[in-house]
Tab-separated table of C-alpha atoms and ligand atoms in Angstrom:
chain	number	residue	atom	x	y	z
W	1077	MET	CA	-189.327	-124.274	131.438
W	1078	ALA	CA	-186.287	-122.201	132.508
W	1079	THR	CA	-186.649	-119.830	135.444
W	1080	MET	CA	-185.936	-116.109	135.014
W	1081	THR	CA	-182.672	-116.573	136.958
W	1082	GLU	CA	-181.592	-119.272	134.478
W	1083	ILE	CA	-182.602	-117.108	131.499
W	1084	ILE	CA	-180.586	-114.152	132.850
W	1085	GLY	CA	-177.596	-116.456	133.467
W	1086	LYS	CA	-177.756	-117.829	129.918
W	1087	LYS	CA	-177.645	-114.358	128.356
W	1088	GLN	CA	-174.976	-113.225	130.840
W	1089	ARG	CA	-172.737	-116.034	129.482
W	1090	GLY	CA	-173.476	-114.861	125.925
W	1091	GLU	CA	-175.638	-117.849	124.980
W	1092	ALA	CA	-178.602	-117.547	122.617
W	1093	LEU	CA	-182.023	-117.599	124.266
W	1094	SER	CA	-184.608	-120.071	122.962
W	1095	GLN	CA	-188.101	-119.178	121.776
W	1096	THR	CA	-189.510	-120.486	125.088
W	1097	ASP	CA	-187.042	-118.408	127.140
W	1098	ILE	CA	-188.040	-115.202	125.329
W	1099	ALA	CA	-191.770	-116.009	125.445
W	1100	GLU	CA	-191.493	-116.739	129.187
W	1101	PHE	CA	-189.784	-113.381	129.836
W	1102	ILE	CA	-192.254	-111.325	127.776
W	1103	ASN	CA	-195.386	-113.080	129.112
W	1104	SER	CA	-194.367	-113.048	132.742
W	1105	TYR	CA	-193.060	-109.473	132.683
W	1106	THR	CA	-196.165	-108.109	130.890
W	1107	LYS	CA	-198.410	-109.850	133.450
W	1108	GLY	CA	-196.378	-108.398	136.327
W	1109	GLU	CA	-195.107	-111.818	137.482
W	1110	THR	CA	-191.439	-111.070	136.776
W	1111	PRO	CA	-190.181	-108.175	138.899
W	1112	ASP	CA	-188.458	-105.109	137.419
W	1113	TYR	CA	-185.087	-106.086	138.939
W	1114	GLN	CA	-184.957	-109.373	137.006
W	1115	ALA	CA	-186.195	-107.734	133.789
W	1116	ALA	CA	-183.558	-105.000	134.227
W	1117	ALA	CA	-180.826	-107.612	134.724
W	1118	LEU	CA	-181.856	-109.424	131.539
W	1119	LEU	CA	-182.017	-106.174	129.549
W	1120	MET	CA	-178.510	-105.263	130.741
W	1121	ALA	CA	-177.236	-108.734	129.734
W	1122	ILE	CA	-178.830	-108.265	126.272
W	1123	TYR	CA	-177.294	-104.776	126.092
W	1124	PHE	CA	-173.793	-106.220	126.593
W	1125	LYS	CA	-174.062	-109.626	124.871
W	1126	GLY	CA	-176.499	-108.736	122.065
W	1127	MET	CA	-178.953	-111.062	120.335
W	1128	ASN	CA	-178.677	-112.977	117.072
W	1129	HIS	CA	-181.144	-112.574	114.193
W	1130	GLU	CA	-183.439	-115.424	115.348
W	1131	GLU	CA	-183.566	-114.149	118.935
W	1132	THR	CA	-184.379	-110.611	117.759
W	1133	VAL	CA	-187.150	-111.856	115.448
W	1134	VAL	CA	-188.674	-113.925	118.286
W	1135	LEU	CA	-188.397	-111.047	120.774
W	1136	THR	CA	-190.191	-108.743	118.309
W	1137	GLU	CA	-192.899	-111.340	117.678
W	1138	GLU	CA	-193.527	-111.979	121.372
W	1139	MET	CA	-193.664	-108.238	122.115
W	1140	ALA	CA	-196.056	-107.641	119.180
W	1141	HIS	CA	-198.340	-110.463	120.384
W	1142	SER	CA	-198.390	-109.139	123.967
W	1143	GLY	CA	-201.385	-106.982	122.915
W	1144	ASP	CA	-203.774	-106.474	119.996
W	1145	MET	CA	-202.666	-107.403	116.479
W	1146	ILE	CA	-204.611	-105.038	114.216
W	1147	ASP	CA	-206.129	-106.736	111.180
W	1148	LEU	CA	-206.311	-104.214	108.335
W	1149	SER	CA	-207.598	-106.708	105.764
W	1150	ALA	CA	-210.959	-104.882	105.558
W	1151	ILE	CA	-209.063	-102.020	103.896
W	1152	HIS	CA	-208.623	-102.590	100.157
W	1153	GLY	CA	-205.198	-102.207	98.563
W	1154	VAL	CA	-201.685	-102.177	99.971
W	1155	LYS	CA	-201.454	-100.550	103.399
W	1156	VAL	CA	-198.203	-98.626	103.878
W	1157	ASP	CA	-196.836	-97.259	107.113
W	1158	LYS	CA	-193.876	-95.081	107.947
W	1159	HIS	CA	-191.859	-94.788	111.119
W	1160	SER	CA	-189.345	-92.177	112.155
W	1161	THR	CA	-186.952	-92.877	115.021
W	1162	GLY	CA	-187.700	-89.394	116.332
W	1163	GLY	CA	-186.903	-85.852	115.405
W	1164	VAL	CA	-187.402	-82.170	116.110
W	1165	GLY	CA	-189.646	-80.291	113.693
W	1166	ASP	CA	-190.411	-83.622	111.979
W	1167	LYS	CA	-193.835	-83.071	110.472
W	1168	THR	CA	-193.295	-85.530	107.611
W	1169	THR	CA	-196.315	-87.765	108.402
W	1170	LEU	CA	-198.680	-84.837	107.801
W	1171	ILE	CA	-197.230	-84.473	104.301
W	1172	LEU	CA	-196.492	-88.114	103.394
W	1173	ALA	CA	-199.852	-89.611	104.281
W	1174	PRO	CA	-201.869	-87.430	101.848
W	1175	ILE	CA	-199.216	-87.647	99.098
W	1176	ALA	CA	-199.077	-91.454	99.309
W	1177	ALA	CA	-202.900	-91.623	99.368
W	1178	ALA	CA	-203.190	-89.230	96.399
W	1179	CYS	CA	-200.908	-91.610	94.474
W	1180	GLY	CA	-202.987	-94.713	95.240
W	1181	ALA	CA	-201.457	-96.203	98.419
W	1182	LYS	CA	-203.532	-96.750	101.574
W	1183	VAL	CA	-202.265	-95.168	104.791
W	1184	ALA	CA	-203.959	-96.398	107.987
W	1185	LYS	CA	-201.615	-94.740	110.425
W	1186	MET	CA	-201.397	-94.892	114.190
W	1187	SER	CA	-199.232	-92.140	115.652
W	1188	GLY	CA	-198.138	-90.976	119.068
W	1189	ARG	CA	-198.017	-87.852	121.195
W	1190	GLY	CA	-194.866	-85.886	121.926
W	1191	LEU	CA	-192.911	-86.115	125.150
W	1192	GLY	CA	-189.928	-84.008	126.213
W	1193	HIS	CA	-188.109	-82.437	123.289
W	1194	THR	CA	-189.820	-84.466	120.538
W	1195	GLY	CA	-193.151	-83.572	118.975
W	1196	GLY	CA	-195.935	-86.018	118.176
W	1197	THR	CA	-198.106	-86.204	115.045
W	1198	ILE	CA	-201.295	-86.599	117.084
W	1199	ASP	CA	-200.652	-83.333	118.967
W	1200	LYS	CA	-199.995	-81.545	115.690
W	1201	LEU	CA	-203.249	-82.786	114.174
W	1202	GLU	CA	-205.201	-81.897	117.326
W	1203	SER	CA	-204.185	-78.258	116.828
W	1204	ILE	CA	-206.749	-78.305	113.980
W	1205	PRO	CA	-210.107	-77.460	115.619
W	1206	GLY	CA	-212.487	-80.435	115.652
W	1207	PHE	CA	-209.960	-82.995	114.354
W	1208	LYS	CA	-210.711	-86.389	115.955
W	1209	THR	CA	-207.731	-88.649	116.608
W	1210	ALA	CA	-209.798	-91.287	118.437
W	1211	LEU	CA	-211.932	-93.105	115.868
W	1212	ASP	CA	-213.575	-96.458	116.309
W	1213	LYS	CA	-212.329	-99.223	114.065
W	1214	ALA	CA	-215.256	-99.110	111.621
W	1215	GLU	CA	-214.918	-95.331	111.167
W	1216	PHE	CA	-211.110	-95.568	110.782
W	1217	PHE	CA	-211.393	-98.278	108.109
W	1218	GLU	CA	-214.224	-96.475	106.293
W	1219	ILE	CA	-212.137	-93.275	106.022
W	1220	VAL	CA	-209.045	-95.116	104.782
W	1221	ASN	CA	-211.134	-96.991	102.191
W	1222	ARG	CA	-212.901	-93.837	101.007
W	1223	VAL	CA	-210.167	-91.163	101.325
W	1224	GLY	CA	-206.988	-93.254	101.249
W	1225	ALA	CA	-205.522	-92.001	104.533
W	1226	ALA	CA	-206.420	-91.546	108.191
W	1227	VAL	CA	-204.202	-90.857	111.186
W	1228	VAL	CA	-205.329	-91.885	114.672
W	1229	GLY	CA	-203.755	-92.146	118.126
W	1230	ALA	CA	-202.238	-95.549	118.946
W	1231	THR	CA	-204.618	-97.557	121.109
W	1232	ALA	CA	-203.497	-98.460	124.630
W	1233	ASN	CA	-203.104	-102.103	123.733
W	1234	ILE	CA	-200.507	-102.001	120.937
W	1235	ALA	CA	-197.470	-103.977	122.180
W	1236	PRO	CA	-198.001	-103.379	125.945
W	1237	ALA	CA	-194.784	-105.350	126.621
W	1238	ASP	CA	-192.873	-102.608	124.810
W	1239	LYS	CA	-194.436	-99.894	126.981
W	1240	LYS	CA	-193.184	-101.612	130.161
W	1241	ILE	CA	-189.803	-102.582	128.734
W	1242	TYR	CA	-189.181	-99.151	127.179
W	1243	ALA	CA	-189.898	-97.400	130.493
W	1244	LEU	CA	-187.460	-99.750	132.240
W	1245	ARG	CA	-184.779	-99.299	129.537
W	1246	ASP	CA	-185.055	-95.551	129.965
W	1247	LEU	CA	-184.284	-95.874	133.680
W	1248	THR	CA	-181.564	-98.524	133.356
W	1249	CYS	CA	-179.508	-97.004	130.525
W	1250	THR	CA	-180.295	-99.880	128.154
W	1251	VAL	CA	-182.028	-97.938	125.369
W	1252	ALA	CA	-179.083	-97.851	122.940
W	1253	SER	CA	-179.063	-101.550	122.039
W	1254	LEU	CA	-179.678	-102.556	118.420
W	1255	PRO	CA	-181.811	-105.658	119.127
W	1256	LEU	CA	-183.810	-103.839	121.815
W	1257	ILE	CA	-184.494	-100.769	119.635
W	1258	SER	CA	-185.341	-102.972	116.623
W	1259	ALA	CA	-187.729	-105.166	118.625
W	1260	SER	CA	-189.324	-102.112	120.253
W	1261	ILE	CA	-190.034	-100.303	116.988
W	1262	MET	CA	-190.895	-103.342	114.882
W	1263	SER	CA	-193.208	-104.934	117.491
W	1264	LYS	CA	-195.420	-101.829	117.309
W	1265	LYS	CA	-195.232	-101.720	113.509
W	1266	LEU	CA	-196.092	-105.426	113.119
W	1267	ALA	CA	-198.988	-105.078	115.570
W	1268	SER	CA	-200.277	-102.059	113.620
W	1269	GLY	CA	-200.891	-104.325	110.622
W	1270	ALA	CA	-199.424	-102.553	107.556
W	1271	ASP	CA	-198.247	-104.601	104.556
W	1272	ALA	CA	-195.287	-102.323	103.856
W	1273	ILE	CA	-193.185	-100.115	106.113
W	1274	VAL	CA	-190.777	-97.272	105.319
W	1275	LEU	CA	-188.360	-96.445	108.116
W	1276	ASP	CA	-186.712	-93.063	108.602
W	1277	VAL	CA	-183.712	-93.808	110.811
W	1278	LYS	CA	-182.277	-90.583	112.188
W	1279	CYS	CA	-178.545	-90.289	112.533
W	1280	GLY	CA	-176.449	-87.618	114.239
W	1281	SER	CA	-175.770	-85.907	117.534
W	1282	GLY	CA	-179.441	-85.708	118.530
W	1283	ALA	CA	-180.273	-89.312	117.562
W	1284	PHE	CA	-179.789	-92.758	119.149
W	1285	MET	CA	-177.516	-93.685	116.259
W	1286	LYS	CA	-174.504	-91.393	116.076
W	1287	THR	CA	-172.837	-92.791	112.929
W	1288	VAL	CA	-174.103	-93.847	109.505
W	1289	ASP	CA	-172.748	-97.375	110.048
W	1290	GLU	CA	-174.674	-97.779	113.315
W	1291	ALA	CA	-177.828	-96.387	111.708
W	1292	LYS	CA	-177.437	-98.766	108.748
W	1293	ALA	CA	-177.006	-101.735	111.085
W	1294	LEU	CA	-180.213	-100.760	112.919
W	1295	ALA	CA	-182.103	-100.231	109.662
W	1296	GLN	CA	-180.936	-103.585	108.250
W	1297	MET	CA	-181.975	-105.379	111.445
W	1298	MET	CA	-185.472	-103.835	111.228
W	1299	ILE	CA	-185.736	-104.663	107.514
W	1300	ASP	CA	-184.808	-108.292	108.272
W	1301	ILE	CA	-187.436	-108.501	111.037
W	1302	GLY	CA	-190.131	-106.986	108.811
W	1303	GLU	CA	-189.288	-109.310	105.927
W	1304	ALA	CA	-189.274	-112.326	108.225
W	1305	HIS	CA	-192.938	-111.381	108.852
W	1306	GLY	CA	-193.814	-110.937	105.192
W	1307	ARG	CA	-193.735	-107.137	105.177
W	1308	LYS	CA	-192.194	-105.099	102.362
W	1309	MET	CA	-189.498	-102.876	103.821
W	1310	ALA	CA	-187.360	-99.841	102.969
W	1311	ALA	CA	-185.235	-97.579	105.154
W	1312	PHE	CA	-183.719	-94.136	104.819
W	1313	ILE	CA	-180.855	-92.962	106.990
W	1314	THR	CA	-181.386	-89.229	107.399
W	1315	ASP	CA	-179.463	-86.456	109.063
W	1316	MET	CA	-180.649	-85.285	112.483
W	1317	ASP	CA	-178.112	-82.524	113.071
W	1318	ILE	CA	-180.353	-79.767	111.692
W	1319	PRO	CA	-184.091	-79.395	112.424
W	1320	LEU	CA	-186.288	-80.266	109.405
W	1321	GLY	CA	-187.888	-77.151	107.937
W	1322	PHE	CA	-188.176	-73.966	109.987
W	1323	ALA	CA	-191.222	-74.545	112.196
W	1324	ILE	CA	-191.246	-76.282	115.586
W	1325	GLY	CA	-194.551	-76.440	117.505
W	1326	ASN	CA	-197.945	-77.872	116.718
W	1327	ALA	CA	-200.023	-75.333	114.717
W	1328	LEU	CA	-196.826	-73.842	113.253
W	1329	GLU	CA	-195.813	-77.263	111.930
W	1330	VAL	CA	-199.263	-77.908	110.439
W	1331	LYS	CA	-198.945	-74.561	108.615
W	1332	GLU	CA	-195.505	-75.559	107.295
W	1333	ALA	CA	-196.901	-78.946	106.198
W	1334	VAL	CA	-199.696	-77.140	104.321
W	1335	GLU	CA	-197.154	-74.864	102.613
W	1336	THR	CA	-195.084	-77.923	101.655
W	1337	LEU	CA	-198.129	-79.651	100.168
W	1338	GLN	CA	-198.800	-76.430	98.235
W	1339	GLY	CA	-195.252	-76.487	96.814
W	1340	LYS	CA	-194.102	-73.540	98.938
W	1341	GLY	CA	-192.346	-75.488	101.701
W	1342	PRO	CA	-188.699	-75.513	102.809
W	1343	ALA	CA	-186.383	-77.351	100.389
W	1344	ASP	CA	-185.067	-79.876	102.966
W	1345	LEU	CA	-188.534	-80.872	104.175
W	1346	THR	CA	-189.932	-81.065	100.640
W	1347	GLU	CA	-187.094	-83.268	99.406
W	1348	ILE	CA	-187.245	-85.715	102.294
W	1349	CYS	CA	-191.032	-86.007	101.963
W	1350	VAL	CA	-190.797	-86.640	98.211
W	1351	GLN	CA	-188.227	-89.387	98.757
W	1352	LEU	CA	-190.049	-91.072	101.658
W	1353	ALA	CA	-193.436	-90.819	99.916
W	1354	GLY	CA	-191.898	-92.156	96.683
W	1355	SER	CA	-190.694	-95.259	98.473
W	1356	MET	CA	-194.072	-95.734	100.226
W	1357	ILE	CA	-195.836	-95.576	96.851
W	1358	CYS	CA	-193.257	-97.941	95.347
W	1359	LEU	CA	-193.713	-100.491	98.166
W	1360	ALA	CA	-197.453	-100.280	97.468
W	1361	GLY	CA	-196.610	-101.765	94.047
W	1362	ILE	CA	-197.571	-98.695	92.016
W	1363	GLY	CA	-194.340	-98.409	89.984
W	1364	THR	CA	-190.568	-98.295	90.097
W	1365	LEU	CA	-188.894	-96.155	92.746
W	1366	GLU	CA	-188.032	-93.550	90.146
W	1367	GLU	CA	-191.588	-93.398	88.772
W	1368	CYS	CA	-193.062	-93.235	92.269
W	1369	THR	CA	-190.715	-90.469	93.383
W	1370	GLN	CA	-191.872	-88.487	90.321
W	1371	LYS	CA	-195.510	-89.214	91.231
W	1372	ALA	CA	-194.881	-87.890	94.757
W	1373	ARG	CA	-193.319	-84.728	93.317
W	1374	LYS	CA	-196.298	-84.302	90.995
W	1375	ALA	CA	-198.781	-84.732	93.874
W	1376	ILE	CA	-197.249	-81.549	95.272
W	1377	SER	CA	-197.076	-79.586	92.003
W	1378	ASP	CA	-200.607	-80.476	90.822
W	1379	GLY	CA	-202.210	-79.907	94.235
W	1380	SER	CA	-203.599	-83.465	94.558
W	1381	GLY	CA	-201.647	-84.063	97.816
W	1382	PHE	CA	-203.074	-80.891	99.350
W	1383	ARG	CA	-206.619	-81.777	98.248
W	1384	LYS	CA	-206.168	-85.210	99.850
W	1385	PHE	CA	-204.970	-83.598	103.094
W	1386	LYS	CA	-208.138	-81.466	103.207
W	1387	GLU	CA	-210.299	-84.539	102.484
W	1388	MET	CA	-208.626	-86.409	105.341
W	1389	ILE	CA	-209.116	-83.500	107.747
W	1390	GLN	CA	-212.766	-83.152	106.803
W	1391	ALA	CA	-213.337	-86.901	107.161
W	1392	GLN	CA	-211.837	-86.798	110.667
W	1393	GLY	CA	-214.057	-83.881	111.727
W	1394	GLY	CA	-211.463	-81.102	111.403
W	1395	ASP	CA	-212.187	-77.525	110.352
W	1396	VAL	CA	-210.841	-77.291	106.777
W	1397	SER	CA	-211.182	-73.487	106.712
W	1398	VAL	CA	-208.141	-73.174	109.023
W	1399	ILE	CA	-206.112	-75.145	106.484
W	1400	GLU	CA	-207.282	-72.944	103.640
W	1401	ASP	CA	-206.367	-69.870	105.673
W	1402	CYS	CA	-203.599	-70.844	108.091
W	1403	SER	CA	-203.642	-67.450	109.836
W	1404	LYS	CA	-206.773	-68.771	111.606
W	1405	LEU	CA	-204.842	-71.848	112.716
W	1406	ILE	CA	-201.861	-69.909	114.000
W	1407	GLY	CA	-203.987	-67.452	115.999
W	1408	LYS	CA	-202.326	-64.437	117.580
W	1409	PRO	CA	-199.792	-65.664	120.134
W	1410	LEU	CA	-197.206	-63.251	121.547
W	1411	GLU	CA	-193.914	-63.024	119.650
W	1412	LYS	CA	-190.369	-62.652	120.944
W	1413	ILE	CA	-187.531	-62.080	118.491
W	1414	VAL	CA	-184.202	-63.849	119.067
W	1415	ARG	CA	-181.133	-62.087	117.633
W	1416	ALA	CA	-177.669	-63.346	116.722
W	1417	PRO	CA	-175.198	-62.575	119.517
W	1418	GLU	CA	-172.251	-62.217	117.073
W	1419	SER	CA	-171.326	-61.906	113.397
W	1420	ALA	CA	-170.351	-65.373	112.197
W	1421	TYR	CA	-171.497	-68.538	110.472
W	1422	ILE	CA	-173.889	-70.807	112.322
W	1423	SER	CA	-171.548	-73.773	112.587
W	1424	ALA	CA	-173.882	-76.265	114.317
W	1425	MET	CA	-177.269	-76.613	115.982
W	1426	ASP	CA	-178.250	-78.861	118.840
W	1427	THR	CA	-181.661	-80.063	117.674
W	1428	GLU	CA	-182.547	-81.477	121.078
W	1429	ARG	CA	-182.109	-78.030	122.654
W	1430	CYS	CA	-184.324	-76.497	119.931
W	1431	GLY	CA	-186.996	-79.044	120.876
W	1432	ILE	CA	-186.584	-78.251	124.576
W	1433	ALA	CA	-186.915	-74.499	123.878
W	1434	SER	CA	-190.184	-75.191	122.032
W	1435	MET	CA	-191.390	-77.353	124.937
W	1436	LEU	CA	-190.552	-74.541	127.390
W	1437	LEU	CA	-192.834	-72.219	125.379
W	1438	GLY	CA	-195.723	-74.648	125.955
W	1439	ALA	CA	-195.588	-76.557	122.639
W	1440	GLY	CA	-194.472	-79.793	124.330
W	1441	ARG	CA	-194.886	-81.696	127.569
W	1442	ARG	CA	-192.424	-82.093	130.423
W	1443	LYS	CA	-194.721	-84.749	131.907
W	1444	LYS	CA	-197.299	-86.950	130.186
W	1445	GLU	CA	-200.218	-85.139	131.830
W	1446	ASP	CA	-199.131	-81.564	130.824
W	1447	ALA	CA	-201.572	-79.543	128.676
W	1448	LEU	CA	-200.279	-78.095	125.384
W	1449	ASP	CA	-200.396	-74.573	123.988
W	1450	TYR	CA	-201.074	-75.385	120.315
W	1451	HIS	CA	-200.068	-71.867	119.243
W	1452	ALA	CA	-196.656	-71.993	120.944
W	1453	GLY	CA	-193.399	-72.780	119.185
W	1454	ILE	CA	-190.502	-71.457	117.168
W	1455	ILE	CA	-189.878	-70.267	113.627
W	1456	LEU	CA	-186.184	-70.581	112.856
W	1457	GLU	CA	-184.981	-67.754	110.624
W	1458	ALA	CA	-181.402	-69.049	110.344
W	1459	LYS	CA	-179.990	-72.581	110.455
W	1460	THR	CA	-176.613	-74.300	110.226
W	1461	GLY	CA	-174.499	-72.919	107.364
W	1462	ASP	CA	-176.116	-69.447	107.328
W	1463	LYS	CA	-173.985	-66.350	107.794
W	1464	VAL	CA	-175.449	-63.884	110.278
W	1465	ARG	CA	-174.494	-60.449	111.594
W	1466	ALA	CA	-174.769	-59.517	115.271
W	1467	GLY	CA	-178.359	-58.407	115.871
W	1468	ASP	CA	-179.884	-60.281	112.900
W	1469	VAL	CA	-183.100	-62.139	113.639
W	1470	ILE	CA	-182.279	-65.847	113.942
W	1471	ALA	CA	-185.578	-67.059	115.365
W	1472	ARG	CA	-189.059	-66.012	116.476
W	1473	LEU	CA	-190.593	-67.489	119.615
W	1474	TYR	CA	-194.356	-67.771	120.066
W	1475	SER	CA	-196.344	-68.360	123.226
W	1476	THR	CA	-199.503	-67.201	124.911
W	1477	LYS	CA	-197.541	-66.772	128.178
W	1478	PRO	CA	-194.889	-63.998	128.053
W	1479	GLU	CA	-193.246	-65.244	131.260
W	1480	LEU	CA	-192.028	-68.322	129.345
W	1481	PHE	CA	-189.914	-66.378	126.816
W	1482	ALA	CA	-186.744	-65.759	128.877
W	1483	GLU	CA	-185.959	-69.402	129.663
W	1484	ALA	CA	-186.885	-70.555	126.139
W	1485	GLU	CA	-184.721	-67.851	124.539
W	1486	ALA	CA	-181.704	-68.859	126.666
W	1487	GLU	CA	-182.254	-72.517	125.750
W	1488	LEU	CA	-182.575	-71.753	122.043
W	1489	LEU	CA	-179.468	-69.547	122.010
W	1490	SER	CA	-177.527	-72.367	123.665
W	1491	ALA	CA	-178.568	-74.598	120.732
W	1492	TYR	CA	-176.628	-72.454	118.249
W	1493	SER	CA	-172.839	-72.670	117.781
W	1494	PHE	CA	-171.078	-69.943	115.811
W	1495	GLY	CA	-167.759	-70.035	113.966
W	1496	PRO	CA	-165.659	-68.151	111.412
W	1497	LYS	CA	-165.920	-70.762	108.634
W	1498	LYS	CA	-168.919	-71.982	106.661
W	1499	PRO	CA	-169.482	-75.566	107.861
W	1500	GLU	CA	-169.863	-78.419	105.404
W	1501	LEU	CA	-173.500	-79.481	105.376
W	1502	PRO	CA	-174.232	-83.221	105.406
W	1503	PRO	CA	-176.515	-84.582	102.677
W	1504	LEU	CA	-180.122	-84.878	103.776
W	1505	VAL	CA	-180.302	-88.593	102.998
W	1506	LEU	CA	-177.150	-90.361	104.141
W	1507	ALA	CA	-178.081	-93.837	102.841
W	1508	THR	CA	-181.056	-95.858	101.612
W	1509	LEU	CA	-181.677	-99.561	102.129
W	1510	PHE	CA	-184.343	-101.596	100.381
W	1511	GLY	CA	-185.626	-105.027	101.267
W	1512	LYS	CA	-185.594	-107.915	98.819
W	1513	CYS	CA	-189.026	-107.213	97.313
V	1709	URA	N1	-188.243	-95.648	119.419
V	1709	URA	C1	-188.915	-96.717	119.946
V	1709	URA	O1	-190.119	-96.841	119.762
V	1709	URA	N2	-188.205	-97.620	120.663
V	1709	URA	C2	-186.886	-97.522	120.885
V	1709	URA	O2	-186.325	-98.382	121.531
V	1709	URA	C3	-186.206	-96.406	120.341
V	1709	URA	C4	-186.912	-95.501	119.605
């Protein structure tokens, strides 16, 4: 068996690593036998020299098998999952899971918490009083079989190799590598056990992938990995230059998800959810893409998606009355109005700064251990392309701590750019890619 020094040397010369080389790296690094400095050197060599399809598939497989492989076979029907490469105000899971379930797919979803400027589905759901995100396996499976959807926090042992490697990539500037991102995302998805996976690959200034071509290359690589493991795959390349919807922050986003399920949501959020849900339903074998997209639209207009959301919340111990009357969910946090500093068009928004402003209000965490203020966040009243006059309300900030407003307001204002001309808005979906199935 090659030593770590030999494996690093091989990749440094641009040679392909064998299955045994990759398995040796993942096993020894996960067990703590390979030190960070050798792992970092190998990651940097991969960053510069890349990996071919076979190497990337093997890396994903080894990372997936570094922890538990969840067996969802006790759940009847086709299990569909969805993954987003990260966004601000991205509450799509809350909307997609009940729509897909209402249309006959099974969604046994494991989601994460937010860190830094990005929100996490689990935090959003925990803003609903009583909602349990830690279910034992039997309870999780029973709810998915009975209701069609359940969303729980990812267990500690899903792809532990990825946890270590991701932390190291963050510190060594090796995140933005196609094989490393693909293996990181797909190892967790394969370990989570779904039969079909829809990927939402974000593209734009606030995303890892800055251009549509880069995003397509990443999506295709992940589709290939999924298909090599017998999963049905689809990917959407979506714009990340404008926050999705108007709400950022946990309870505020749940309220916006409820409004969307009731057919009263923002147009951009509604459209993206209909398209993503349509492809989830299609991968579940329920019809053609066109038929399934229509079914997803109907699940909003006939209220079946909203009824399913309430069923899921009740099954997971949540208080459904706060969903029926969202004013109870939102509570009475303090409000600070943010006004336009000039008369102009909003020419661009830095979504990452919007997310940071929301975090500064208490809706997100600076550090993993930070507590959240579920009522904190932002309602955007104006977004890219809108014409505003000096003094118009462009956003409302919410927090239970008034001392947090000044810094958050400055951060949010720095997210807006103004200009004399109406900017051209990118389409919401920049490209779609479907696997061979
Ligand atoms: N999301 C992940 O889970 N991993 C990456 O490498 C990038 C985004």
